[in-house]
Tab-separated table of C-alpha atoms in Angstrom:
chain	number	residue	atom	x	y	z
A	15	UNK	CA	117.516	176.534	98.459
A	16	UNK	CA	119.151	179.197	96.584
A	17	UNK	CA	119.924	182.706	99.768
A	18	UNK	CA	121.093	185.569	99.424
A	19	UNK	CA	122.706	186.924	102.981
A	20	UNK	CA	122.444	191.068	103.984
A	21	UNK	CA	124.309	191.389	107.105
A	22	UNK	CA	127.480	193.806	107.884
A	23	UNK	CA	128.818	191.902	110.541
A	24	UNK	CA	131.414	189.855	108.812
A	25	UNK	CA	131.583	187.350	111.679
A	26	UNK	CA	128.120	186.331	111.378
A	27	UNK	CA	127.676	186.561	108.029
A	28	UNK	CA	130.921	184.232	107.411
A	29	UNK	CA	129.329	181.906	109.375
A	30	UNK	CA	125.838	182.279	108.114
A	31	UNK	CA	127.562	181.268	104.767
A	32	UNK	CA	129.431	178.399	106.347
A	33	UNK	CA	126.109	176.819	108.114
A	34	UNK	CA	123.918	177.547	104.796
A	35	UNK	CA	126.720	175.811	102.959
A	36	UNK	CA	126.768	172.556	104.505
A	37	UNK	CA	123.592	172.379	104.849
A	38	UNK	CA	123.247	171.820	101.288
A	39	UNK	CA	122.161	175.685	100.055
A	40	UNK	CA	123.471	177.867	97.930
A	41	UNK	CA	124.643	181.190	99.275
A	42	UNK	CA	124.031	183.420	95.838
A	43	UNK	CA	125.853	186.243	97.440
A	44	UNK	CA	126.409	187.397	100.967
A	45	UNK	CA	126.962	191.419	101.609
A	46	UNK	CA	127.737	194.040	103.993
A	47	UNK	CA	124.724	196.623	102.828
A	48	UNK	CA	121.274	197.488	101.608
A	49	UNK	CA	122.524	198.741	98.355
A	50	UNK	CA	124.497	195.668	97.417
A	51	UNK	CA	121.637	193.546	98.764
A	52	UNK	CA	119.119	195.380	96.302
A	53	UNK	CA	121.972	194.558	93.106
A	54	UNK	CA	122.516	190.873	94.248
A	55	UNK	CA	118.832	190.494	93.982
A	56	UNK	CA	117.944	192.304	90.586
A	57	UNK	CA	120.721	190.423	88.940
A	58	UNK	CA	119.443	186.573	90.475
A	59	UNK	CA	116.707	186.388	92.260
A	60	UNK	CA	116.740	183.997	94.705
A	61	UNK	CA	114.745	181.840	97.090
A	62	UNK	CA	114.829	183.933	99.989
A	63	UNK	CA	116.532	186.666	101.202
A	64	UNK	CA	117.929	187.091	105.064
A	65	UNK	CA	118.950	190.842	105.681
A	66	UNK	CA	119.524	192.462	108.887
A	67	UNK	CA	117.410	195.476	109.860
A	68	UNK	CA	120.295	198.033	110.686
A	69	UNK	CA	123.017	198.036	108.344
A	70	UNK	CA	125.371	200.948	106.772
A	71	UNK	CA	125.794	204.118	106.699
A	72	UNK	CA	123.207	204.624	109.494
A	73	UNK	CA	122.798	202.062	110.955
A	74	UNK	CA	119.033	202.572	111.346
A	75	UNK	CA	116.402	200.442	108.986
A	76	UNK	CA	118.661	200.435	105.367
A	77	UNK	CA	117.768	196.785	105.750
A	78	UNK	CA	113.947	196.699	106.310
A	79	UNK	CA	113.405	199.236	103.653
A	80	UNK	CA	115.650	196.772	101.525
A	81	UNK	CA	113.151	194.167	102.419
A	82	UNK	CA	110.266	196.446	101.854
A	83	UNK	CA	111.749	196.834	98.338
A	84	UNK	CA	112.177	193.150	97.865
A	85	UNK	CA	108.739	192.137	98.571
A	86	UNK	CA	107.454	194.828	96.395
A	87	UNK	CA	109.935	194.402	93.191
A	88	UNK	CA	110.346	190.468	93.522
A	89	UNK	CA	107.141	188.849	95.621
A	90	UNK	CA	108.227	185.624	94.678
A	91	UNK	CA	111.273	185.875	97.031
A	92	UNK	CA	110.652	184.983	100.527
A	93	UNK	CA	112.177	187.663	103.442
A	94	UNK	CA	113.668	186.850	107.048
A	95	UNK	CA	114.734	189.622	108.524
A	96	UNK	CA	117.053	189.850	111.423
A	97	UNK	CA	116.890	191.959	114.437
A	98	UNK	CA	118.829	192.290	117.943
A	99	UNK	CA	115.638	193.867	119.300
A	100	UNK	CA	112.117	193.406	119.066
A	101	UNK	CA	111.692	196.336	116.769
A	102	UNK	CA	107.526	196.775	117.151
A	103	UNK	CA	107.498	199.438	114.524
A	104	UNK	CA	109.836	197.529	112.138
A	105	UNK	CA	107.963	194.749	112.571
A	106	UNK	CA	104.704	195.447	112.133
A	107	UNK	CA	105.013	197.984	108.949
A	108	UNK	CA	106.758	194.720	107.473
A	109	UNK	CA	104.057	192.073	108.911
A	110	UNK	CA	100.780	194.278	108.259
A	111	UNK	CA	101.426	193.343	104.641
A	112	UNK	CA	101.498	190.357	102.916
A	113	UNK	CA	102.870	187.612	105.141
A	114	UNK	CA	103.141	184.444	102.500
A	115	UNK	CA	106.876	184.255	102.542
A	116	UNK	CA	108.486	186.515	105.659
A	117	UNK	CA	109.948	186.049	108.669
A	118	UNK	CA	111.312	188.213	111.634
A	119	UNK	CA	113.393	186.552	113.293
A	120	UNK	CA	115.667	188.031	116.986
A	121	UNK	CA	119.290	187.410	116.439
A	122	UNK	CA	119.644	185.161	119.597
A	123	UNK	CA	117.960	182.861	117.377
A	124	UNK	CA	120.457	182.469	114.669
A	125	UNK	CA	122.717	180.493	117.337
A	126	UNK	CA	119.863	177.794	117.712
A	127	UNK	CA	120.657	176.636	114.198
A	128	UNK	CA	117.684	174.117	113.828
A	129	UNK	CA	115.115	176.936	114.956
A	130	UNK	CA	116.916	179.299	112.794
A	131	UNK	CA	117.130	176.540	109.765
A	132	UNK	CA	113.033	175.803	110.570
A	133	UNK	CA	111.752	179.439	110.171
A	134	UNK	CA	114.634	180.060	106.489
A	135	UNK	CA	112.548	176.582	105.100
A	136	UNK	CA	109.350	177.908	106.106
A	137	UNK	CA	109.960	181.344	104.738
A	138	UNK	CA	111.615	180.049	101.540
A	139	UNK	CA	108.467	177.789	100.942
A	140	UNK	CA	106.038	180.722	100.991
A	141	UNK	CA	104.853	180.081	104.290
A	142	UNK	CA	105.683	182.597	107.676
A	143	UNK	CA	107.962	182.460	110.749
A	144	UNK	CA	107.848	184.721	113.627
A	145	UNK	CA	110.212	184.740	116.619
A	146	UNK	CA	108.396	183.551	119.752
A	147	UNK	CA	109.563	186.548	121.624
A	148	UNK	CA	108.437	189.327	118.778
A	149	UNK	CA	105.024	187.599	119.330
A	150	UNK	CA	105.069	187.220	123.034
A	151	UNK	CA	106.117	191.088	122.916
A	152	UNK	CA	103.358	191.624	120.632
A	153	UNK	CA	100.686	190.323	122.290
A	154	UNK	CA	101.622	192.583	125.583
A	155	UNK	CA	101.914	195.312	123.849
A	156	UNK	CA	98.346	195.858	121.769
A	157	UNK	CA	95.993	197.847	123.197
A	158	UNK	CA	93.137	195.636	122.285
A	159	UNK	CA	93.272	194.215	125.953
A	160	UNK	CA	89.428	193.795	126.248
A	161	UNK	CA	89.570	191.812	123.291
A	162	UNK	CA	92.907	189.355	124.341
A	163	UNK	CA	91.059	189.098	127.778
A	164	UNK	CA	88.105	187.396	126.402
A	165	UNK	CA	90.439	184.435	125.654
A	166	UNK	CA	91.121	181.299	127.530
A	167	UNK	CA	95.017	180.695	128.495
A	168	UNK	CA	94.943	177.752	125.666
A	169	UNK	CA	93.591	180.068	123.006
A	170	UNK	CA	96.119	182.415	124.018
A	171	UNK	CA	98.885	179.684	123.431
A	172	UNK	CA	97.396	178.901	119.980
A	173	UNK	CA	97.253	182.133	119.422
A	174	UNK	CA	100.744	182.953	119.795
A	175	UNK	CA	101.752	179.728	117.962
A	176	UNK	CA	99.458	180.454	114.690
A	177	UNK	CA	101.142	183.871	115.068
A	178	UNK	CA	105.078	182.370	114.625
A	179	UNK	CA	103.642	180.530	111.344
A	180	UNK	CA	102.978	177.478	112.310
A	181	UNK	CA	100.184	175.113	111.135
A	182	UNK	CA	97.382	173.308	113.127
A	183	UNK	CA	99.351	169.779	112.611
A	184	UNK	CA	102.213	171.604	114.123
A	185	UNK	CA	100.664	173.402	116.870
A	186	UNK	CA	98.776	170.473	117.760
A	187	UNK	CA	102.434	168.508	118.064
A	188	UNK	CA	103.719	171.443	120.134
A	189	UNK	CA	100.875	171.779	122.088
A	190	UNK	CA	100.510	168.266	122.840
A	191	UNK	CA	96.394	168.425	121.907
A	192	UNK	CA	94.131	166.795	118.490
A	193	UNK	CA	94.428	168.769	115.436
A	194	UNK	CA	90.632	168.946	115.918
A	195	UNK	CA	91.030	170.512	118.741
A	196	UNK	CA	93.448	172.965	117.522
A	197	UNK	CA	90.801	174.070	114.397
A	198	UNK	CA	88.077	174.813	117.560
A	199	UNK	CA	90.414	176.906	119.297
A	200	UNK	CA	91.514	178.732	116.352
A	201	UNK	CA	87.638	180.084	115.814
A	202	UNK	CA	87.135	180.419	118.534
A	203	UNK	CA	89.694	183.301	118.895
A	204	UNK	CA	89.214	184.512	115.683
A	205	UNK	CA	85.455	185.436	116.988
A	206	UNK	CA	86.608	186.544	119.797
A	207	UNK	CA	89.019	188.800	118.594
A	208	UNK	CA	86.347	189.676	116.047
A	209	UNK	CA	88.632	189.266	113.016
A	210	UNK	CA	87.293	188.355	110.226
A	211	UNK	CA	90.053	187.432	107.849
A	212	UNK	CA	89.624	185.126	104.622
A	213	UNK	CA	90.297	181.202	104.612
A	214	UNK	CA	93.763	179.968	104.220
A	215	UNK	CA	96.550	179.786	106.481
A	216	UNK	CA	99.094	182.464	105.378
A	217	UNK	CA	95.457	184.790	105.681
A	218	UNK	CA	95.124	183.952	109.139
A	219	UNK	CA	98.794	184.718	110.121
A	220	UNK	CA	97.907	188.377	108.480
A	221	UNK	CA	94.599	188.874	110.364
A	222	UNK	CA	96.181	188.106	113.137
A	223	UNK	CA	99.129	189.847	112.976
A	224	UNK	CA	97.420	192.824	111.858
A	225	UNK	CA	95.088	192.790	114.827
A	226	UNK	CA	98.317	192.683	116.557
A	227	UNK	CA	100.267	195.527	115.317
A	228	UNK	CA	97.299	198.019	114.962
């Protein structure tokens, strides 16, 4: 896949380019702020982008209004931003949107390269990937309780899986359960949580993640 790397630490994003590169990508360009991030784009567009959330001068959310920018000039490129935190206000005014292509991903993740590598393939492919631990914070942190509490612990697991992007085959491999039994516990929480989003999977990552972040 053709990236495009936003990250001013030039110790990780050296080695970002390094592990991209023999991998068998192509790093397009790899740069230290938002506003080079914004050129690099404009001038090639490529298969996804990976841009930290705090970059220069302040160090505060230059890079998710980047990717804000991105998804609105170029919504063919798939995002994955990076964060040291779990950012709940970052990440839900870049989840409530559109979720076919984006990721949020902690960086504590980047150092498990085949996780990391999983969620850059998924995102690049149109698809979503969520760090487990932005979810898990997620889902303690809504204030929809009465709602969560009507589900059973496995729903809750689904749940949390669907919401890190993956599909029912998937979540049935993780989950060790049938596939068939993955699609009954998916409506089943989608009535419970009374959401009523359209067919399709990146739709069901957005209901959910909306019901999540409101």
């Amino acid at each position: 896949m053709r990236v495009i790397l936003a990250e001013d630490s030039t110790l990780l994003r050296e080695g970002l380019v390094r592990l991209l590169a023999e991998e068998g990508h192509e790093v397009l360009a790899a740069v230290g702020n938002a506003e080079l991030l914004l050129k690099a784009v404009a001038e090639d567009p490529p298969d996804v982008v990976v841009a930290d959330v705090r970059m220069p001068p302040t160090h505060t959310d230059e890079g998710l209004r980047a990717a804000l920018e991105i998804r609105g000039r170029w919504p063919e490129v798939g995002v994955l931003v990076l964060s040291q935190y779990v950012e709940k206000r970052y990440a839900t005014e870049l989840l409530t949107g559109e979720t076919e292509g984006v990721g949020y991903l902690l960086k504590d993740r980047v150092v498990q390269v085949d996780e990391f590598l999983d969620a850059l393939e998924r995102v690049a492919a149109g698809r979503a990937a969520f760090d487990p631990e932005v979810v898990r914070q997620l889902l303690g942190r809504t204030t929809h309780t009465d709602l969560l509490a009507r589900l059973t612990v496995r729903e809750r697991d689904v749940l949390a899986e669907m919401a890190q992007g993956h599909t029912n085959a998937a979540i049935a491999r993780r989950l060790h359960i049938s596939q068939s039994a993955v699609e009954k516990h998916t409506n089943a929480i989608f009535d419970k949580l009374e959401l009523t989003g359209g067919e399709g999977y990146s739709r069901r990552v957005l209901a959910v993640l909306r019901y999540l972040g409101s």
